[in-house]
Amino acid sequence: MQPISLPPNETASRIEPLAKLPVFWDLAGKRVVMVGGSDAAAWKTELLLACGADVDLYCETSDLGDAMIALLDRASLRHHAQPWSCWIFTGAAMALADCGDDAQAQAFFCAARAAGVPVNVIDRPDYCQFQFGSIVNRSPVIVSISTDGAAPVLAQAIRQRIETLLPPALKQWGKLAQTLRETINLRLAPGLARRAFWERFAIRSLSTNEPPPKEAAEEWIASTDRMSGQMGSVTLVGAGPGDAEFLTLKAMRALQSADVILFDDLVSPEVLELARREAKRFLVGKRGGRESCKQDDINDMMVRFAKAGKRVVRLKSGDPMIFGRAGEEIARLESEGIAVDIVPGITAASAMAASLKTSLTHRDHSQQVRFVTGHSRHSALPATIDWASLAQPHQTSIFYMGGRMAGQIEQRLREAGMPSDMPVVILSSVSRTTERRWAGRLADLGATMGRIGVDEPVLIGVGQVFGAAAASRMSTKKTAAPTTNFRTLVG
């Protein structure tokens, strides 16, 4: 079966725009030109020497600062007590300078570019073809952080945070990984077995500050070798309502270890951005009025990929166990003998309550919460809904997928005895930057939904908890937009 493509106007890039391309450059044994003897130049020189570069320093002796003088005894640093000239760029891998003014910076920049040498003039971004990030050094594990020059202090704060997360012993684990790579490639087949080894290796390396025991690596190789050829697995993962920060750590790990990701149409690009880059992705979403995958086809895909030894993530918007057809998928997978795990997610109703700062079970108004589907498999309200029960006071009802049925929901609740002035809220695209809100009375629900439209996923909340206290907090719109049909009714 072929994956369903997003419509042209909804195609999302797998990578969000980047201010700069992060590149790790091998400078071992390469010639680098440095002009200037300032402390800033000395710091960049020390970085270059740490990378194994052969640095030619061009600077009058009288202009050398204390930090640069302290570096002069390095064998790979050659001091030329003279100004720079155009011939110095021959054979250089890169060129750096600390210039006194823009005129000097421009001259150095143009000369380096004319020689075809990448150039950086320190603290003058207009004359830089590349930049240096803030570095966390666990070499061969290296983390570099950049804010594209917008906030160097922020980059330093991020570096400090990462420093606390990465154990110092990661350096030794990284070196062991280098020595093991060839052995792993020979002993373990590409795909599931090889990645299983490296995942165990990574988890261990990040959970200890002890150097790696050499015998452990051989044990892991042997145990992983025994596991090869086994059937794959499926994990049903809740992606939450849209905001990627709502993902759980367990969901993140599942996305990072997946071979195949079958994702719903409502899963946000921000969530998909956190998935393993090499994972194959298939859009299998279901949206009203659009081309959709049949549930049986989705089940067949999961079975086929799992039997091929793949780790499959079925990524569902919200929580997979709430109106996510998880029951049908679990039953099919278990009937095929395929291991299936569940990673719960934040359901849209919880995100709605958080967005409105409203408790769904405020003890003065509601002693129970009902999650109700507003859409059956027959594209209508389910025939089994107990409307008389839903119309009772002192409870909160949340209707999922009820946009097209809003008028009927209003009618059924009023016919069952619910007062026409019962507080109601509508939230569209909950937790996303495009979130919209409306608050009002039950009597206005159907008409309002007709003006709002159902192009985006909608939640309808009914109950006293959405009264004046909640409505007074809401604005006409959460983010700027040219026009909106949403309004706030207080009281």
Coordinates of C-alpha atoms in Angstrom, one line a residue:
M1 CA 0.0 0.0 0.0
Q2 CA 1.3 3.5 -0.9
P3 CA 1.3 6.2 1.8
I4 CA -1.2 9.0 1.4
S5 CA 0.4 12.3 0.5
L6 CA -0.4 15.6 2.2
P7 CA -2.2 18.1 0.0
P8 CA 0.2 20.5 -1.7
N9 CA -0.7 23.4 0.6
E10 CA -0.2 21.3 3.7
T11 CA 3.1 19.6 2.9
A12 CA 5.4 20.0 5.9
S13 CA 9.2 20.0 5.7
R14 CA 10.8 17.3 7.8
I15 CA 13.3 20.0 9.0
E16 CA 12.3 23.4 10.2
P17 CA 14.3 26.4 8.7
L18 CA 17.8 26.7 10.0
A19 CA 19.6 30.0 10.5
K20 CA 22.9 28.3 9.8
L21 CA 24.0 24.8 8.8
P22 CA 25.8 23.1 11.8
V23 CA 29.0 21.5 10.4
F24 CA 31.8 19.6 12.3
W25 CA 35.0 20.3 10.4
D26 CA 38.1 18.0 10.5
L27 CA 41.1 20.2 10.9
A28 CA 43.7 17.6 12.0
G29 CA 47.0 18.4 10.3
K30 CA 45.4 21.2 8.2
R31 CA 46.9 24.7 7.9
V32 CA 44.9 27.5 9.4
V33 CA 45.7 31.2 9.2
M34 CA 45.2 33.4 12.3
V35 CA 45.7 37.2 12.3
G36 CA 45.9 39.1 15.5
G37 CA 47.2 38.6 19.1
S38 CA 44.2 39.6 21.2
D39 CA 42.6 37.4 23.9
A40 CA 39.7 36.7 21.5
A41 CA 42.2 35.6 18.9
A42 CA 44.0 33.4 21.5
W43 CA 40.7 31.7 22.5
K44 CA 40.0 30.8 18.8
T45 CA 43.6 29.7 18.4
E46 CA 43.3 27.4 21.4
L47 CA 40.2 25.8 19.9
L48 CA 42.0 25.3 16.5
L49 CA 45.0 23.7 18.3
A50 CA 42.6 21.4 20.2
C51 CA 41.3 20.2 16.9
G52 CA 44.8 19.3 15.7
A53 CA 45.2 22.2 13.3
D54 CA 48.6 23.7 12.3
V55 CA 48.1 27.4 13.0
D56 CA 50.2 30.1 11.3
L57 CA 49.9 33.2 13.5
Y58 CA 50.6 36.6 11.8
C59 CA 51.0 39.4 14.4
E60 CA 53.7 41.8 15.4
T61 CA 55.4 40.7 18.6
S62 CA 54.4 44.0 20.3
D63 CA 50.7 43.3 19.7
L64 CA 50.7 39.8 21.3
G65 CA 48.5 39.6 24.4
D66 CA 49.3 37.5 27.5
A67 CA 46.9 34.7 26.5
M68 CA 48.5 34.4 23.0
I69 CA 52.0 34.5 24.4
A70 CA 51.1 31.5 26.7
L71 CA 50.2 29.5 23.5
L72 CA 53.5 30.2 21.6
D73 CA 55.2 27.1 23.0
R74 CA 52.7 24.8 21.2
A75 CA 54.5 22.9 18.5
S76 CA 51.7 23.3 16.0
L77 CA 51.5 27.1 16.4
R78 CA 54.0 29.0 14.2
H79 CA 54.4 32.7 14.9
H80 CA 55.2 35.1 12.1
A81 CA 56.1 38.5 13.5
Q82 CA 54.8 40.4 10.5
P83 CA 51.5 41.8 9.2
W84 CA 49.4 39.6 7.0
S85 CA 49.5 39.8 3.2
C86 CA 47.6 38.1 0.4
W87 CA 50.1 35.3 -0.1
I88 CA 49.5 33.9 3.4
F89 CA 46.2 32.2 2.3
T90 CA 47.9 29.6 0.0
G91 CA 47.2 26.1 1.2
A92 CA 45.0 27.2 4.1
A93 CA 41.9 25.3 5.2
M94 CA 40.4 28.4 6.8
A95 CA 41.4 31.9 7.9
L96 CA 40.6 33.9 11.0
A97 CA 41.4 37.5 12.1
D98 CA 40.7 39.9 14.9
C99 CA 40.6 43.3 13.1
G100 CA 40.5 46.8 14.6
D101 CA 37.8 48.2 12.4
D102 CA 35.5 47.4 9.5
A103 CA 37.9 48.6 6.8
Q104 CA 40.5 46.1 8.0
A105 CA 37.9 43.4 8.4
Q106 CA 36.6 44.0 4.9
A107 CA 40.1 43.8 3.4
F108 CA 40.9 40.5 5.2
F109 CA 37.5 39.1 4.3
C110 CA 37.8 39.9 0.6
A111 CA 41.4 38.6 0.4
A112 CA 40.5 35.3 2.0
R113 CA 37.5 34.9 -0.3
A114 CA 39.5 35.7 -3.4
A115 CA 41.9 32.9 -2.4
G116 CA 39.0 30.5 -1.9
V117 CA 39.5 30.1 1.8
P118 CA 36.6 30.1 4.3
V119 CA 36.9 33.2 6.5
N120 CA 35.8 34.4 10.0
V121 CA 36.5 37.9 11.3
I122 CA 36.1 37.6 15.1
D123 CA 33.0 39.5 16.4
R124 CA 32.2 41.0 13.0
P125 CA 29.3 38.8 11.7
D126 CA 29.1 40.7 8.4
Y127 CA 32.6 39.4 7.5
C128 CA 32.1 35.8 8.6
Q129 CA 31.3 32.8 6.3
F130 CA 31.1 30.6 9.4
Q131 CA 30.6 31.0 13.1
F132 CA 31.8 29.3 16.3
G133 CA 29.1 27.9 18.6
S134 CA 29.2 27.4 22.4
I135 CA 30.8 24.0 23.0
V136 CA 30.2 21.1 25.3
N137 CA 33.3 19.0 25.1
R138 CA 33.1 15.3 25.7
S139 CA 35.2 14.5 22.6
P140 CA 34.7 12.5 20.6
V141 CA 31.2 13.6 21.7
I142 CA 30.8 17.3 20.9
V143 CA 27.8 19.5 21.3
S144 CA 27.8 22.9 19.7
I145 CA 25.1 25.5 20.4
S146 CA 24.4 28.6 18.3
T147 CA 21.8 31.4 18.5
D148 CA 23.0 32.8 15.2
G149 CA 24.6 35.7 17.1
A150 CA 21.3 36.8 18.5
A151 CA 21.9 36.0 22.2
P152 CA 25.4 34.6 23.1
V153 CA 24.4 34.7 26.8
L154 CA 21.5 32.4 26.0
A155 CA 23.9 30.0 24.2
Q156 CA 26.1 29.9 27.3
A157 CA 23.1 29.2 29.5
I158 CA 22.1 26.3 27.3
R159 CA 25.7 25.0 27.3
Q160 CA 25.7 25.1 31.1
R161 CA 22.4 23.2 31.2
I162 CA 23.7 20.5 28.9
E163 CA 27.0 20.3 30.8
T164 CA 25.0 19.1 33.9
L165 CA 23.1 16.5 31.8
L166 CA 26.1 14.8 30.2
P167 CA 28.3 12.8 32.6
P168 CA 32.1 13.5 32.2
A169 CA 32.7 9.8 31.7
L170 CA 30.8 10.1 28.4
K171 CA 34.2 11.0 26.9
Q172 CA 35.5 7.4 27.6
W173 CA 32.2 5.9 26.3
G174 CA 32.6 7.9 23.1
K175 CA 36.1 6.6 22.6
L176 CA 35.0 3.0 23.2
A177 CA 32.3 3.5 20.6
Q178 CA 34.9 4.5 18.1
T179 CA 36.9 1.3 18.8
L180 CA 33.8 -0.9 18.6
R181 CA 32.3 0.4 15.4
E182 CA 34.2 -1.9 13.0
T183 CA 33.5 -4.9 15.2
I184 CA 29.8 -4.1 15.4
N185 CA 29.6 -3.7 11.7
L186 CA 31.2 -7.1 11.2
R187 CA 29.3 -9.0 13.9
L188 CA 25.8 -7.5 13.7
A189 CA 23.6 -7.2 10.6
P190 CA 22.4 -3.7 9.6
G191 CA 19.0 -2.7 10.9
L192 CA 17.3 -3.9 14.1
A193 CA 20.2 -5.9 15.6
R194 CA 22.8 -3.3 15.1
R195 CA 20.7 -0.5 16.3
A196 CA 19.6 -2.5 19.4
F197 CA 23.2 -2.8 20.4
W198 CA 23.9 1.0 20.1
E199 CA 20.7 1.9 21.9
R200 CA 21.7 -0.3 24.9
F201 CA 25.2 1.3 24.6
A202 CA 23.7 4.8 24.6
I203 CA 21.4 4.2 27.5
R204 CA 24.2 2.8 29.6
S205 CA 26.7 5.6 28.7
L206 CA 24.2 8.3 29.7
S207 CA 23.2 6.8 33.0
T208 CA 26.7 6.4 34.7
N209 CA 29.7 8.4 35.5
E210 CA 31.9 5.3 35.5
P211 CA 34.2 4.4 32.6
P212 CA 32.9 1.6 30.4
P213 CA 33.8 -1.9 31.4
K214 CA 35.4 -3.6 28.4
E215 CA 33.7 -7.0 29.1
A216 CA 30.2 -5.4 29.0
A217 CA 30.6 -4.6 25.3
E218 CA 31.3 -8.2 24.3
E219 CA 28.3 -9.4 26.4
W220 CA 26.0 -6.9 24.7
I221 CA 27.2 -8.0 21.3
A222 CA 26.6 -11.6 22.1
S223 CA 23.1 -11.0 23.5
T224 CA 22.1 -8.7 20.6
D225 CA 23.4 -11.3 18.1
R226 CA 21.0 -13.9 19.7
M227 CA 18.1 -11.4 19.3
S228 CA 18.7 -10.9 15.6
G229 CA 16.1 -12.3 13.3
Q230 CA 13.3 -11.9 15.8
M231 CA 9.9 -10.3 14.9
G232 CA 9.6 -6.6 15.3
S233 CA 7.2 -4.8 17.5
V234 CA 4.6 -2.0 17.5
T235 CA 4.2 0.8 20.0
L236 CA 1.1 3.0 20.0
V237 CA 2.3 6.4 21.0
G238 CA 0.2 9.4 22.1
A239 CA 1.5 12.5 20.4
G240 CA -0.7 14.8 22.5
P241 CA -2.9 17.6 21.1
G242 CA -0.1 19.3 19.1
D243 CA 2.4 21.1 21.3
A244 CA 5.6 19.0 21.1
E245 CA 6.5 19.9 24.7
F246 CA 3.5 17.8 25.9
L247 CA 5.3 14.6 24.7
T248 CA 6.4 12.2 27.5
L249 CA 10.0 11.0 27.8
K250 CA 8.8 7.5 26.9
A251 CA 7.2 8.8 23.7
M252 CA 10.4 10.6 22.8
R253 CA 12.4 7.4 23.2
A254 CA 9.9 5.5 21.1
L255 CA 10.2 8.0 18.3
Q256 CA 14.0 7.9 18.5
S257 CA 14.1 4.2 18.1
A258 CA 11.5 3.7 15.4
D259 CA 12.2 2.1 12.0
V260 CA 8.7 3.1 10.7
I261 CA 6.3 5.7 11.9
L262 CA 2.6 5.6 10.9
F263 CA 1.2 9.0 11.9
D264 CA -2.2 10.6 12.0
D265 CA -3.1 13.7 10.0
L266 CA -3.5 15.7 13.3
V267 CA 0.1 15.0 14.5
S268 CA 2.0 18.3 14.4
P269 CA 5.2 18.8 12.4
E270 CA 6.9 19.8 15.7
V271 CA 6.3 16.4 17.1
L272 CA 7.5 14.6 13.9
E273 CA 10.6 16.8 14.0
L274 CA 11.6 14.9 17.1
A275 CA 11.5 11.5 15.5
R276 CA 14.5 9.5 14.3
R277 CA 15.7 10.9 11.0
E278 CA 16.2 7.6 9.3
A279 CA 12.7 6.3 10.2
K280 CA 10.3 5.9 7.2
R281 CA 7.2 7.9 7.7
F282 CA 3.7 7.2 6.4
L283 CA 0.8 9.5 6.7
V284 CA -2.2 7.4 7.6
G285 CA -4.5 10.0 9.0
K286 CA -8.3 10.3 8.9
R287 CA -9.8 13.8 8.5
G288 CA -13.4 14.5 7.6
G289 CA -13.9 15.3 3.9
R290 CA -10.4 14.3 2.9
E291 CA -8.7 11.2 1.4
S292 CA -8.1 8.7 4.2
C293 CA -6.6 5.4 5.0
K294 CA -9.0 2.6 5.9
Q295 CA -8.4 1.1 9.3
D296 CA -7.9 -2.4 7.9
D297 CA -5.2 -1.0 5.7
I298 CA -3.4 0.6 8.6
N299 CA -3.6 -2.6 10.5
D300 CA -2.1 -4.5 7.6
M301 CA 0.8 -2.1 7.3
M302 CA 1.6 -2.5 11.0
V303 CA 1.6 -6.2 10.7
R304 CA 3.7 -6.3 7.6
F305 CA 6.4 -4.0 8.9
A306 CA 6.5 -5.8 12.3
K307 CA 6.8 -9.2 10.6
A308 CA 9.7 -7.8 8.7
G309 CA 11.5 -7.1 12.0
K310 CA 10.8 -3.4 12.1
R311 CA 10.1 -1.3 15.2
V312 CA 6.9 0.4 14.3
V313 CA 5.5 3.5 16.0
R314 CA 1.8 4.1 15.5
L315 CA 1.7 7.8 16.3
K316 CA -1.7 9.1 17.3
S317 CA -2.9 12.5 18.2
G318 CA -3.9 13.0 21.8
D319 CA -4.0 9.7 23.8
P320 CA -4.2 6.5 21.8
M321 CA -6.7 4.9 24.2
I322 CA -9.3 7.7 23.9
F323 CA -11.2 7.7 20.6
G324 CA -8.0 6.5 18.8
R325 CA -9.2 3.1 17.6
A326 CA -6.4 1.5 19.6
G327 CA -8.6 -1.4 20.6
E328 CA -9.0 -2.5 17.0
E329 CA -5.3 -2.2 16.4
I330 CA -4.3 -4.0 19.5
A331 CA -6.6 -6.9 18.8
R332 CA -5.2 -7.3 15.3
L333 CA -1.6 -7.2 16.4
E334 CA -2.1 -9.7 19.2
S335 CA -3.9 -12.0 16.9
E336 CA -0.7 -12.0 14.7
G337 CA 1.5 -12.7 17.7
I338 CA 3.1 -9.2 17.5
A339 CA 4.3 -7.5 20.7
V340 CA 2.5 -4.2 21.3
D341 CA 3.2 -1.5 23.8
I342 CA 1.2 1.6 24.7
V343 CA 2.6 5.0 25.5
P344 CA -0.1 7.3 26.8
G345 CA -0.4 10.9 25.7
I346 CA -2.1 14.0 26.9
T347 CA -5.6 13.9 25.6
A348 CA -7.1 17.0 24.0
A349 CA -9.6 17.5 26.9
S350 CA -6.7 17.8 29.4
A351 CA -4.9 20.3 27.1
M352 CA -8.2 22.3 26.8
A353 CA -8.6 22.5 30.6
A354 CA -5.0 23.7 30.9
S355 CA -5.4 26.3 28.2
L356 CA -8.5 27.7 29.8
K357 CA -7.1 27.3 33.4
T358 CA -10.3 25.5 34.2
S359 CA -10.7 22.4 36.3
L360 CA -13.0 19.9 34.7
T361 CA -13.9 18.6 38.1
H362 CA -14.3 21.8 40.1
R363 CA -15.9 20.5 43.3
D364 CA -18.5 23.3 43.3
H365 CA -19.8 22.4 39.8
S366 CA -18.8 18.9 38.6
Q367 CA -18.5 15.5 40.2
Q368 CA -17.8 13.6 37.0
V369 CA -16.4 14.1 33.5
R370 CA -17.7 12.5 30.4
F371 CA -15.7 12.1 27.2
V372 CA -18.1 11.7 24.4
T373 CA -17.5 11.0 20.7
G374 CA -19.5 13.3 18.4
H375 CA -18.9 11.2 15.4
S376 CA -19.7 7.5 14.8
R377 CA -18.4 5.2 12.0
H378 CA -21.6 6.1 10.1
S379 CA -20.7 9.9 10.1
A380 CA -23.4 10.7 12.5
L381 CA -24.0 11.0 16.3
P382 CA -23.7 7.6 17.9
A383 CA -27.1 6.1 18.5
T384 CA -26.1 4.7 21.9
I385 CA -25.5 8.1 23.6
D386 CA -27.6 8.5 26.7
W387 CA -28.6 12.2 26.3
A388 CA -30.8 12.2 29.4
S389 CA -27.7 11.3 31.5
L390 CA -25.5 13.9 29.8
A391 CA -28.1 16.6 30.4
Q392 CA -27.9 16.1 34.2
P393 CA -26.3 18.9 36.2
H394 CA -23.0 18.7 38.2
Q395 CA -21.0 17.1 35.5
T396 CA -18.7 18.1 32.6
S397 CA -19.1 16.7 29.1
I398 CA -16.3 17.0 26.5
F399 CA -17.4 16.2 22.9
Y400 CA -14.6 15.0 20.6
M401 CA -14.9 15.2 16.8
G402 CA -18.2 17.0 17.3
G403 CA -17.8 20.0 15.0
R404 CA -20.1 18.8 12.2
M405 CA -22.7 17.5 14.8
A406 CA -22.7 20.7 17.0
G407 CA -26.2 21.7 16.0
Q408 CA -27.5 18.2 16.8
I409 CA -25.6 18.1 20.1
E410 CA -27.3 21.3 21.1
Q411 CA -30.7 20.0 20.1
R412 CA -30.3 16.6 21.8
L413 CA -29.1 18.2 25.1
R414 CA -31.9 20.8 25.1
E415 CA -34.5 18.1 24.3
A416 CA -33.1 16.1 27.2
G417 CA -33.7 19.0 29.6
M418 CA -30.4 20.9 29.7
P419 CA -31.0 24.6 30.2
S420 CA -30.3 26.8 27.2
D421 CA -28.0 29.0 29.2
M422 CA -25.7 26.1 30.2
P423 CA -22.1 27.4 29.7
V424 CA -20.3 26.0 26.6
V425 CA -16.9 26.4 25.2
I426 CA -15.4 25.6 21.8
L427 CA -11.7 25.2 21.3
S428 CA -10.1 24.7 17.9
S429 CA -6.5 23.4 17.4
V430 CA -6.0 23.0 21.1
S431 CA -2.4 23.8 22.3
R432 CA -1.2 24.9 18.9
T433 CA -0.1 28.4 17.8
T434 CA -3.4 28.6 15.8
E435 CA -5.6 27.8 18.8
R436 CA -9.0 29.6 18.9
R437 CA -11.5 29.8 21.7
W438 CA -15.2 30.7 22.0
A439 CA -17.4 30.7 25.2
G440 CA -21.1 31.2 25.4
R441 CA -24.4 29.4 26.0
L442 CA -25.7 26.1 24.8
A443 CA -28.4 27.9 22.8
D444 CA -25.7 29.4 20.6
L445 CA -23.6 26.3 20.0
G446 CA -25.0 25.2 16.6
A447 CA -25.1 28.7 15.1
T448 CA -21.6 29.5 16.3
M449 CA -20.1 26.4 15.0
G450 CA -21.6 27.1 11.6
R451 CA -19.7 30.4 11.6
I452 CA -16.5 28.9 12.9
G453 CA -16.3 26.0 10.5
V454 CA -14.8 22.6 11.0
D455 CA -11.6 22.8 9.0
E456 CA -9.5 22.4 12.2
P457 CA -10.0 19.8 15.0
V458 CA -12.6 21.0 17.4
L459 CA -13.5 20.2 21.1
I460 CA -16.8 21.2 22.6
G461 CA -17.0 21.5 26.4
V462 CA -20.4 21.6 28.2
G463 CA -20.9 22.3 31.9
Q464 CA -21.0 24.8 34.7
V465 CA -17.2 24.7 35.1
F466 CA -17.1 26.7 31.8
G467 CA -19.1 29.6 33.3
A468 CA -18.1 33.2 34.1
A469 CA -14.9 32.3 35.8
A470 CA -13.5 30.5 32.7
A471 CA -15.1 32.9 30.1
S472 CA -13.6 36.0 31.8
R473 CA -10.1 34.6 31.2
M474 CA -10.6 34.0 27.5
S475 CA -9.7 36.5 24.7
T476 CA -11.3 36.6 21.3
K477 CA -8.2 34.9 19.9
K478 CA -5.0 33.5 21.3
T479 CA -2.8 34.5 18.4
A480 CA -3.0 37.2 15.8
A481 CA -5.1 36.5 12.7
P482 CA -6.5 38.7 9.9
T483 CA -10.1 37.8 10.8
T484 CA -12.0 35.5 13.2
N485 CA -15.6 34.5 13.9
F486 CA -14.8 33.7 17.5
R487 CA -16.3 35.8 20.3
T488 CA -16.3 35.6 24.0
L489 CA -19.5 35.7 26.0
V490 CA -19.0 36.4 29.6
G491 CA -21.6 35.3 32.2

